[in-house]
Each structure stands twice: as structure tokens, then as C-alpha cells.
Amino acid sequence: MNIKVKITKLGVSEKVKAIADAVIADSFAVHGIKIIENEKGVYIAMPNERWTTKDGETKYTDIFHPVNQEARAELQKAVFAAYDEKLRNN
């Protein structure tokens, strides 16, 4: 799968290390992928929307996400590679 990633923001907050955009297979653009670090490690979070239930509970739903583990691994690898490159050249 051909994935091109651009890091659009670095050092967003203590936990959000960067924001990335990706173009997948020269066909789909995904904006707002977050690179997050917490006590469990570093991971990517897909763009999502926040909504509130009738009971007042806040929920999040991914707007775009990989549908299988192989696709998620490829996307994550591409995002982390772009992030590492940006850190080296910054």
C-alpha cells in the first residue's frame, strides 16, 4: 500500500507529540492523525468526533480508521517514519 505522510504540527501538547496528514494509495486523504504518548507508549489516534449521549456521557467515534490490523500497521509505520524524519530534520 502506498502511504505518503506529512507532519503538520510538532509539540502540540505534553501528550500529543504531533499531528499528521496522510494520502493513501494516491486516492484518499486523511487529516488530523495524532501521535500520542502516554504511560503505555507512543501510538496513533485517528481523526474522531466527540458527541454526548442522552445521559451526558462524552463519547468519541473515529471518522476514518483502518479496517484490519495489516492496514493499521502499515499506516502506523508510515506515520512514525515521517515523525522520526521530522524530528531528525527539525
PDB file of N, CA and C in Angstrom:
ATOM      1  N   MET A   1       0.848  -1.175   0.000  1.00  0.00           N
ATOM      2  CA  MET A   1       0.000   0.000   0.000  1.00  0.00           C
ATOM      3  C   MET A   1       0.893   1.236   0.000  1.00  0.00           C
ATOM      4  N   ASN A   2       0.603   2.185  -0.846  1.00  0.00           N
ATOM      5  CA  ASN A   2       1.361   3.423  -0.942  1.00  0.00           C
ATOM      6  C   ASN A   2       0.758   4.452   0.012  1.00  0.00           C
ATOM      7  N   ILE A   3       1.539   4.861   1.026  1.00  0.00           N
ATOM      8  CA  ILE A   3       1.075   5.850   2.003  1.00  0.00           C
ATOM      9  C   ILE A   3       2.110   6.960   2.090  1.00  0.00           C
ATOM     10  N   LYS A   4       1.671   8.192   1.854  1.00  0.00           N
ATOM     11  CA  LYS A   4       2.535   9.363   1.993  1.00  0.00           C
ATOM     12  C   LYS A   4       2.046  10.151   3.200  1.00  0.00           C
ATOM     13  N   VAL A   5       2.980  10.500   4.094  1.00  0.00           N
ATOM     14  CA  VAL A   5       2.609  11.184   5.329  1.00  0.00           C
ATOM     15  C   VAL A   5       3.378  12.486   5.452  1.00  0.00           C
ATOM     16  N   LYS A   6       2.677  13.520   5.904  1.00  0.00           N
ATOM     17  CA  LYS A   6       3.300  14.811   6.188  1.00  0.00           C
ATOM     18  C   LYS A   6       2.958  15.190   7.625  1.00  0.00           C
ATOM     19  N   ILE A   7       3.989  15.516   8.398  1.00  0.00           N
ATOM     20  CA  ILE A   7       3.770  16.000   9.757  1.00  0.00           C
ATOM     21  C   ILE A   7       3.434  17.484   9.649  1.00  0.00           C
ATOM     22  N   THR A   8       2.273  17.869  10.146  1.00  0.00           N
ATOM     23  CA  THR A   8       1.821  19.256  10.001  1.00  0.00           C
ATOM     24  C   THR A   8       2.079  20.104  11.241  1.00  0.00           C
ATOM     25  N   LYS A   9       2.151  19.464  12.420  1.00  0.00           N
ATOM     26  CA  LYS A   9       2.436  20.195  13.663  1.00  0.00           C
ATOM     27  C   LYS A   9       3.263  19.305  14.575  1.00  0.00           C
ATOM     28  N   LEU A  10       4.225  19.912  15.256  1.00  0.00           N
ATOM     29  CA  LEU A  10       5.039  19.207  16.248  1.00  0.00           C
ATOM     30  C   LEU A  10       4.794  19.809  17.624  1.00  0.00           C
ATOM     31  N   GLY A  11       4.929  19.006  18.672  1.00  0.00           N
ATOM     32  CA  GLY A  11       4.847  19.510  20.035  1.00  0.00           C
ATOM     33  C   GLY A  11       3.540  20.191  20.361  1.00  0.00           C
ATOM     34  N   VAL A  12       2.442  19.576  19.999  1.00  0.00           N
ATOM     35  CA  VAL A  12       1.120  20.171  20.201  1.00  0.00           C
ATOM     36  C   VAL A  12       0.818  20.321  21.683  1.00  0.00           C
ATOM     37  N   SER A  13       1.081  19.293  22.458  1.00  0.00           N
ATOM     38  CA  SER A  13       0.878  19.333  23.908  1.00  0.00           C
ATOM     39  C   SER A  13       1.805  18.306  24.542  1.00  0.00           C
ATOM     40  N   GLU A  14       1.710  18.164  25.852  1.00  0.00           N
ATOM     41  CA  GLU A  14       2.565  17.193  26.532  1.00  0.00           C
ATOM     42  C   GLU A  14       2.314  15.774  26.019  1.00  0.00           C
ATOM     43  N   LYS A  15       1.064  15.436  25.777  1.00  0.00           N
ATOM     44  CA  LYS A  15       0.731  14.086  25.306  1.00  0.00           C
ATOM     45  C   LYS A  15       0.685  13.982  23.785  1.00  0.00           C
ATOM     46  N   VAL A  16       0.166  15.000  23.118  1.00  0.00           N
ATOM     47  CA  VAL A  16       0.074  14.971  21.651  1.00  0.00           C
ATOM     48  C   VAL A  16       1.398  15.485  21.094  1.00  0.00           C
ATOM     49  N   LYS A  17       2.193  14.561  20.590  1.00  0.00           N
ATOM     50  CA  LYS A  17       3.534  14.893  20.121  1.00  0.00           C
ATOM     51  C   LYS A  17       3.532  15.517  18.734  1.00  0.00           C
ATOM     52  N   ALA A  18       2.541  15.148  17.904  1.00  0.00           N
ATOM     53  CA  ALA A  18       2.481  15.693  16.543  1.00  0.00           C
ATOM     54  C   ALA A  18       1.115  15.410  15.930  1.00  0.00           C
ATOM     55  N   ILE A  19       0.845  16.140  14.845  1.00  0.00           N
ATOM     56  CA  ILE A  19      -0.343  15.924  14.021  1.00  0.00           C
ATOM     57  C   ILE A  19       0.157  15.614  12.613  1.00  0.00           C
ATOM     58  N   ALA A  20      -0.460  14.629  11.977  1.00  0.00           N
ATOM     59  CA  ALA A  20      -0.038  14.212  10.635  1.00  0.00           C
ATOM     60  C   ALA A  20      -1.223  14.141   9.687  1.00  0.00           C
ATOM     61  N   ASP A  21      -0.920  14.323   8.407  1.00  0.00           N
ATOM     62  CA  ASP A  21      -1.875  14.082   7.328  1.00  0.00           C
ATOM     63  C   ASP A  21      -1.311  12.947   6.484  1.00  0.00           C
ATOM     64  N   ALA A  22      -2.187  12.135   5.908  1.00  0.00           N
ATOM     65  CA  ALA A  22      -1.740  11.015   5.076  1.00  0.00           C
ATOM     66  C   ALA A  22      -2.546  10.957   3.786  1.00  0.00           C
ATOM     67  N   VAL A  23      -1.861  10.566   2.714  1.00  0.00           N
ATOM     68  CA  VAL A  23      -2.522  10.260   1.444  1.00  0.00           C
ATOM     69  C   VAL A  23      -2.298   8.771   1.207  1.00  0.00           C
ATOM     70  N   ILE A  24      -3.389   8.053   1.030  1.00  0.00           N
ATOM     71  CA  ILE A  24      -3.341   6.599   0.905  1.00  0.00           C
ATOM     72  C   ILE A  24      -3.682   6.194  -0.521  1.00  0.00           C
ATOM     73  N   ALA A  25      -2.757   5.449  -1.128  1.00  0.00           N
ATOM     74  CA  ALA A  25      -2.935   4.907  -2.489  1.00  0.00           C
ATOM     75  C   ALA A  25      -3.263   5.999  -3.502  1.00  0.00           C
ATOM     76  N   ASP A  26      -2.725   7.182  -3.288  1.00  0.00           N
ATOM     77  CA  ASP A  26      -2.989   8.329  -4.170  1.00  0.00           C
ATOM     78  C   ASP A  26      -4.482   8.538  -4.403  1.00  0.00           C
ATOM     79  N   SER A  27      -5.305   8.117  -3.433  1.00  0.00           N
ATOM     80  CA  SER A  27      -6.753   8.169  -3.617  1.00  0.00           C
ATOM     81  C   SER A  27      -7.516   8.779  -2.450  1.00  0.00           C
ATOM     82  N   PHE A  28      -7.012   8.629  -1.234  1.00  0.00           N
ATOM     83  CA  PHE A  28      -7.717   9.115  -0.055  1.00  0.00           C
ATOM     84  C   PHE A  28      -6.788   9.975   0.788  1.00  0.00           C
ATOM     85  N   ALA A  29      -7.303  11.099   1.289  1.00  0.00           N
ATOM     86  CA  ALA A  29      -6.544  11.957   2.195  1.00  0.00           C
ATOM     87  C   ALA A  29      -7.167  11.876   3.584  1.00  0.00           C
ATOM     88  N   VAL A  30      -6.311  11.728   4.577  1.00  0.00           N
ATOM     89  CA  VAL A  30      -6.750  11.693   5.969  1.00  0.00           C
ATOM     90  C   VAL A  30      -6.005  12.801   6.694  1.00  0.00           C
ATOM     91  N   HIS A  31      -6.734  13.708   7.311  1.00  0.00           N
ATOM     92  CA  HIS A  31      -6.136  14.833   8.022  1.00  0.00           C
ATOM     93  C   HIS A  31      -6.371  14.676   9.523  1.00  0.00           C
ATOM     94  N   GLY A  32      -5.390  15.083  10.301  1.00  0.00           N
ATOM     95  CA  GLY A  32      -5.569  15.119  11.751  1.00  0.00           C
ATOM     96  C   GLY A  32      -5.260  13.837  12.488  1.00  0.00           C
ATOM     97  N   ILE A  33      -4.330  13.041  11.974  1.00  0.00           N
ATOM     98  CA  ILE A  33      -3.886  11.849  12.708  1.00  0.00           C
ATOM     99  C   ILE A  33      -2.968  12.333  13.829  1.00  0.00           C
ATOM    100  N   LYS A  34      -3.258  11.940  15.061  1.00  0.00           N
ATOM    101  CA  LYS A  34      -2.460  12.389  16.202  1.00  0.00           C
ATOM    102  C   LYS A  34      -1.446  11.321  16.598  1.00  0.00           C
ATOM    103  N   ILE A  35      -0.249  11.782  16.931  1.00  0.00           N
ATOM    104  CA  ILE A  35       0.763  10.912  17.521  1.00  0.00           C
ATOM    105  C   ILE A  35       0.755  11.232  19.008  1.00  0.00           C
ATOM    106  N   ILE A  36       0.372  10.245  19.800  1.00  0.00           N
ATOM    107  CA  ILE A  36       0.158  10.452  21.231  1.00  0.00           C
ATOM    108  C   ILE A  36       1.121   9.582  22.025  1.00  0.00           C
ATOM    109  N   GLU A  37       1.625  10.163  23.124  1.00  0.00           N
ATOM    110  CA  GLU A  37       2.485   9.402  24.031  1.00  0.00           C
ATOM    111  C   GLU A  37       1.868   9.426  25.420  1.00  0.00           C
ATOM    112  N   ASN A  38       1.762   8.243  26.023  1.00  0.00           N
ATOM    113  CA  ASN A  38       1.319   8.151  27.408  1.00  0.00           C
ATOM    114  C   ASN A  38       2.149   7.087  28.112  1.00  0.00           C
ATOM    115  N   GLU A  39       1.715   6.683  29.293  1.00  0.00           N
ATOM    116  CA  GLU A  39       2.499   5.719  30.067  1.00  0.00           C
ATOM    117  C   GLU A  39       2.628   4.361  29.373  1.00  0.00           C
ATOM    118  N   LYS A  40       1.740   4.059  28.427  1.00  0.00           N
ATOM    119  CA  LYS A  40       1.796   2.788  27.705  1.00  0.00           C
ATOM    120  C   LYS A  40       2.695   2.841  26.475  1.00  0.00           C
ATOM    121  N   GLY A  41       3.104   4.046  26.067  1.00  0.00           N
ATOM    122  CA  GLY A  41       3.961   4.181  24.897  1.00  0.00           C
ATOM    123  C   GLY A  41       3.431   5.194  23.905  1.00  0.00           C
ATOM    124  N   VAL A  42       3.898   5.086  22.665  1.00  0.00           N
ATOM    125  CA  VAL A  42       3.517   6.010  21.597  1.00  0.00           C
ATOM    126  C   VAL A  42       2.587   5.271  20.640  1.00  0.00           C
ATOM    127  N   TYR A  43       1.519   5.948  20.229  1.00  0.00           N
ATOM    128  CA  TYR A  43       0.571   5.340  19.298  1.00  0.00           C
ATOM    129  C   TYR A  43      -0.067   6.425  18.446  1.00  0.00           C
ATOM    130  N   ILE A  44      -0.774   6.013  17.391  1.00  0.00           N
ATOM    131  CA  ILE A  44      -1.500   6.980  16.582  1.00  0.00           C
ATOM    132  C   ILE A  44      -2.981   6.915  16.944  1.00  0.00           C
ATOM    133  N   ALA A  45      -3.622   8.073  16.882  1.00  0.00           N
ATOM    134  CA  ALA A  45      -5.068   8.174  17.101  1.00  0.00           C
ATOM    135  C   ALA A  45      -5.675   8.769  15.839  1.00  0.00           C
ATOM    136  N   MET A  46      -6.678   8.113  15.336  1.00  0.00           N
ATOM    137  CA  MET A  46      -7.315   8.550  14.100  1.00  0.00           C
ATOM    138  C   MET A  46      -8.220   9.755  14.364  1.00  0.00           C
ATOM    139  N   PRO A  47      -8.510  10.536  13.314  1.00  0.00           N
ATOM    140  CA  PRO A  47      -9.424  11.668  13.476  1.00  0.00           C
ATOM    141  C   PRO A  47     -10.764  11.162  14.014  1.00  0.00           C
ATOM    142  N   ASN A  48     -11.344  11.930  14.937  1.00  0.00           N
ATOM    143  CA  ASN A  48     -12.604  11.488  15.523  1.00  0.00           C
ATOM    144  C   ASN A  48     -13.523  12.667  15.790  1.00  0.00           C
ATOM    145  N   GLU A  49     -14.766  12.342  16.098  1.00  0.00           N
ATOM    146  CA  GLU A  49     -15.700  13.381  16.504  1.00  0.00           C
ATOM    147  C   GLU A  49     -16.215  13.038  17.890  1.00  0.00           C
ATOM    148  N   ARG A  50     -16.455  14.075  18.655  1.00  0.00           N
ATOM    149  CA  ARG A  50     -16.943  13.917  20.018  1.00  0.00           C
ATOM    150  C   ARG A  50     -18.443  14.149  20.029  1.00  0.00           C
ATOM    151  N   TRP A  51     -19.148  13.350  20.794  1.00  0.00           N
ATOM    152  CA  TRP A  51     -20.581  13.527  20.928  1.00  0.00           C
ATOM    153  C   TRP A  51     -21.000  13.159  22.342  1.00  0.00           C
ATOM    154  N   THR A  52     -22.183  13.592  22.714  1.00  0.00           N
ATOM    155  CA  THR A  52     -22.684  13.372  24.063  1.00  0.00           C
ATOM    156  C   THR A  52     -23.949  12.521  24.015  1.00  0.00           C
ATOM    157  N   THR A  53     -24.000  11.526  24.877  1.00  0.00           N
ATOM    158  CA  THR A  53     -25.178  10.667  24.951  1.00  0.00           C
ATOM    159  C   THR A  53     -26.308  11.393  25.671  1.00  0.00           C
ATOM    160  N   LYS A  54     -27.495  10.803  25.650  1.00  0.00           N
ATOM    161  CA  LYS A  54     -28.639  11.374  26.374  1.00  0.00           C
ATOM    162  C   LYS A  54     -28.353  11.476  27.863  1.00  0.00           C
ATOM    163  N   ASP A  55     -27.471  10.603  28.361  1.00  0.00           N
ATOM    164  CA  ASP A  55     -27.115  10.597  29.781  1.00  0.00           C
ATOM    165  C   ASP A  55     -26.002  11.584  30.116  1.00  0.00           C
ATOM    166  N   GLY A  56     -25.528  12.339  29.121  1.00  0.00           N
ATOM    167  CA  GLY A  56     -24.482  13.322  29.345  1.00  0.00           C
ATOM    168  C   GLY A  56     -23.072  12.767  29.273  1.00  0.00           C
ATOM    169  N   GLU A  57     -22.928  11.511  28.877  1.00  0.00           N
ATOM    170  CA  GLU A  57     -21.610  10.893  28.758  1.00  0.00           C
ATOM    171  C   GLU A  57     -20.971  11.281  27.427  1.00  0.00           C
ATOM    172  N   THR A  58     -19.695  11.675  27.471  1.00  0.00           N
ATOM    173  CA  THR A  58     -18.968  12.038  26.262  1.00  0.00           C
ATOM    174  C   THR A  58     -18.410  10.787  25.604  1.00  0.00           C
ATOM    175  N   LYS A  59     -18.634  10.667  24.300  1.00  0.00           N
ATOM    176  CA  LYS A  59     -18.149   9.530  23.515  1.00  0.00           C
ATOM    177  C   LYS A  59     -17.355  10.060  22.325  1.00  0.00           C
ATOM    178  N   TYR A  60     -16.482   9.222  21.790  1.00  0.00           N
ATOM    179  CA  TYR A  60     -15.699   9.566  20.609  1.00  0.00           C
ATOM    180  C   TYR A  60     -15.887   8.474  19.560  1.00  0.00           C
ATOM    181  N   THR A  61     -16.034   8.884  18.305  1.00  0.00           N
ATOM    182  CA  THR A  61     -16.170   7.949  17.197  1.00  0.00           C
ATOM    183  C   THR A  61     -15.158   8.320  16.124  1.00  0.00           C
ATOM    184  N   ASP A  62     -14.347   7.342  15.699  1.00  0.00           N
ATOM    185  CA  ASP A  62     -13.388   7.599  14.624  1.00  0.00           C
ATOM    186  C   ASP A  62     -14.132   7.963  13.346  1.00  0.00           C
ATOM    187  N   ILE A  63     -13.639   8.998  12.669  1.00  0.00           N
ATOM    188  CA  ILE A  63     -14.208   9.414  11.387  1.00  0.00           C
ATOM    189  C   ILE A  63     -13.632   8.553  10.266  1.00  0.00           C
ATOM    190  N   PHE A  64     -12.384   8.195  10.410  1.00  0.00           N
ATOM    191  CA  PHE A  64     -11.681   7.354   9.436  1.00  0.00           C
ATOM    192  C   PHE A  64     -10.797   6.409  10.226  1.00  0.00           C
ATOM    193  N   HIS A  65     -10.737   5.153   9.818  1.00  0.00           N
ATOM    194  CA  HIS A  65      -9.851   4.218  10.503  1.00  0.00           C
ATOM    195  C   HIS A  65      -9.571   3.009   9.617  1.00  0.00           C
ATOM    196  N   PRO A  66      -8.413   2.369   9.809  1.00  0.00           N
ATOM    197  CA  PRO A  66      -8.119   1.134   9.081  1.00  0.00           C
ATOM    198  C   PRO A  66      -9.110   0.051   9.507  1.00  0.00           C
ATOM    199  N   VAL A  67      -9.443  -0.835   8.579  1.00  0.00           N
ATOM    200  CA  VAL A  67     -10.431  -1.868   8.898  1.00  0.00           C
ATOM    201  C   VAL A  67      -9.808  -3.211   9.267  1.00  0.00           C
ATOM    202  N   ASN A  68      -8.470  -3.303   9.185  1.00  0.00           N
ATOM    203  CA  ASN A  68      -7.820  -4.534   9.632  1.00  0.00           C
ATOM    204  C   ASN A  68      -6.446  -4.209  10.209  1.00  0.00           C
ATOM    205  N   GLN A  69      -5.881  -5.170  10.915  1.00  0.00           N
ATOM    206  CA  GLN A  69      -4.610  -4.956  11.611  1.00  0.00           C
ATOM    207  C   GLN A  69      -3.459  -4.685  10.644  1.00  0.00           C
ATOM    208  N   GLU A  70      -3.469  -5.322   9.488  1.00  0.00           N
ATOM    209  CA  GLU A  70      -2.407  -5.112   8.497  1.00  0.00           C
ATOM    210  C   GLU A  70      -2.394  -3.664   8.004  1.00  0.00           C
ATOM    211  N   ALA A  71      -3.560  -3.131   7.694  1.00  0.00           N
ATOM    212  CA  ALA A  71      -3.653  -1.743   7.232  1.00  0.00           C
ATOM    213  C   ALA A  71      -3.246  -0.780   8.341  1.00  0.00           C
ATOM    214  N   ARG A  72      -3.673  -1.064   9.576  1.00  0.00           N
ATOM    215  CA  ARG A  72      -3.296  -0.207  10.710  1.00  0.00           C
ATOM    216  C   ARG A  72      -1.780  -0.211  10.897  1.00  0.00           C
ATOM    217  N   ALA A  73      -1.158  -1.374  10.797  1.00  0.00           N
ATOM    218  CA  ALA A  73       0.296  -1.477  10.967  1.00  0.00           C
ATOM    219  C   ALA A  73       1.028  -0.691   9.885  1.00  0.00           C
ATOM    220  N   GLU A  74       0.561  -0.769   8.646  1.00  0.00           N
ATOM    221  CA  GLU A  74       1.202  -0.021   7.556  1.00  0.00           C
ATOM    222  C   GLU A  74       1.058   1.481   7.758  1.00  0.00           C
ATOM    223  N   LEU A  75      -0.130   1.919   8.147  1.00  0.00           N
ATOM    224  CA  LEU A  75      -0.348   3.346   8.378  1.00  0.00           C
ATOM    225  C   LEU A  75       0.510   3.826   9.541  1.00  0.00           C
ATOM    226  N   GLN A  76       0.517   3.073  10.623  1.00  0.00           N
ATOM    227  CA  GLN A  76       1.312   3.448  11.791  1.00  0.00           C
ATOM    228  C   GLN A  76       2.799   3.521  11.443  1.00  0.00           C
ATOM    229  N   LYS A  77       3.293   2.554  10.686  1.00  0.00           N
ATOM    230  CA  LYS A  77       4.699   2.548  10.273  1.00  0.00           C
ATOM    231  C   LYS A  77       5.029   3.797   9.458  1.00  0.00           C
ATOM    232  N   ALA A  78       4.159   4.170   8.527  1.00  0.00           N
ATOM    233  CA  ALA A  78       4.390   5.351   7.690  1.00  0.00           C
ATOM    234  C   ALA A  78       4.348   6.633   8.516  1.00  0.00           C
ATOM    235  N   VAL A  79       3.408   6.724   9.447  1.00  0.00           N
ATOM    236  CA  VAL A  79       3.294   7.920  10.294  1.00  0.00           C
ATOM    237  C   VAL A  79       4.521   8.045  11.187  1.00  0.00           C
ATOM    238  N   PHE A  80       4.935   6.960  11.835  1.00  0.00           N
ATOM    239  CA  PHE A  80       6.110   7.013  12.703  1.00  0.00           C
ATOM    240  C   PHE A  80       7.381   7.326  11.922  1.00  0.00           C
ATOM    241  N   ALA A  81       7.505   6.824  10.704  1.00  0.00           N
ATOM    242  CA  ALA A  81       8.678   7.122   9.877  1.00  0.00           C
ATOM    243  C   ALA A  81       8.729   8.611   9.547  1.00  0.00           C
ATOM    244  N   ALA A  82       7.588   9.197   9.193  1.00  0.00           N
ATOM    245  CA  ALA A  82       7.541  10.630   8.891  1.00  0.00           C
ATOM    246  C   ALA A  82       7.838  11.454  10.140  1.00  0.00           C
ATOM    247  N   TYR A  83       7.339  11.017  11.278  1.00  0.00           N
ATOM    248  CA  TYR A  83       7.580  11.705  12.550  1.00  0.00           C
ATOM    249  C   TYR A  83       9.065  11.664  12.906  1.00  0.00           C
ATOM    250  N   ASP A  84       9.682  10.501  12.809  1.00  0.00           N
ATOM    251  CA  ASP A  84      11.115  10.373  13.095  1.00  0.00           C
ATOM    252  C   ASP A  84      11.945  11.250  12.159  1.00  0.00           C
ATOM    253  N   GLU A  85      11.576  11.262  10.884  1.00  0.00           N
ATOM    254  CA  GLU A  85      12.275  12.101   9.897  1.00  0.00           C
ATOM    255  C   GLU A  85      12.142  13.582  10.251  1.00  0.00           C
ATOM    256  N   LYS A  86      10.949  13.996  10.634  1.00  0.00           N
ATOM    257  CA  LYS A  86      10.706  15.399  11.002  1.00  0.00           C
ATOM    258  C   LYS A  86      11.535  15.771  12.227  1.00  0.00           C
ATOM    259  N   LEU A  87      11.610  14.891  13.212  1.00  0.00           N
ATOM    260  CA  LEU A  87      12.406  15.171  14.406  1.00  0.00           C
ATOM    261  C   LEU A  87      13.890  15.283  14.070  1.00  0.00           C
ATOM    262  N   ARG A  88      14.379  14.430  13.175  1.00  0.00           N
ATOM    263  CA  ARG A  88      15.798  14.485  12.784  1.00  0.00           C
ATOM    264  C   ARG A  88      16.137  15.777  12.051  1.00  0.00           C
ATOM    265  N   ASN A  89      15.207  16.273  11.252  1.00  0.00           N
ATOM    266  CA  ASN A  89      15.467  17.452  10.423  1.00  0.00           C
ATOM    267  C   ASN A  89      14.985  18.757  11.038  1.00  0.00           C
ATOM    268  N   ASN A  90      14.486  18.700  12.223  1.00  0.00           N
ATOM    269  CA  ASN A  90      13.945  19.907  12.850  1.00  0.00           C
ATOM    270  C   ASN A  90      14.968  20.618  13.693  1.00  0.00           C
TER     271      ASN A  90
END
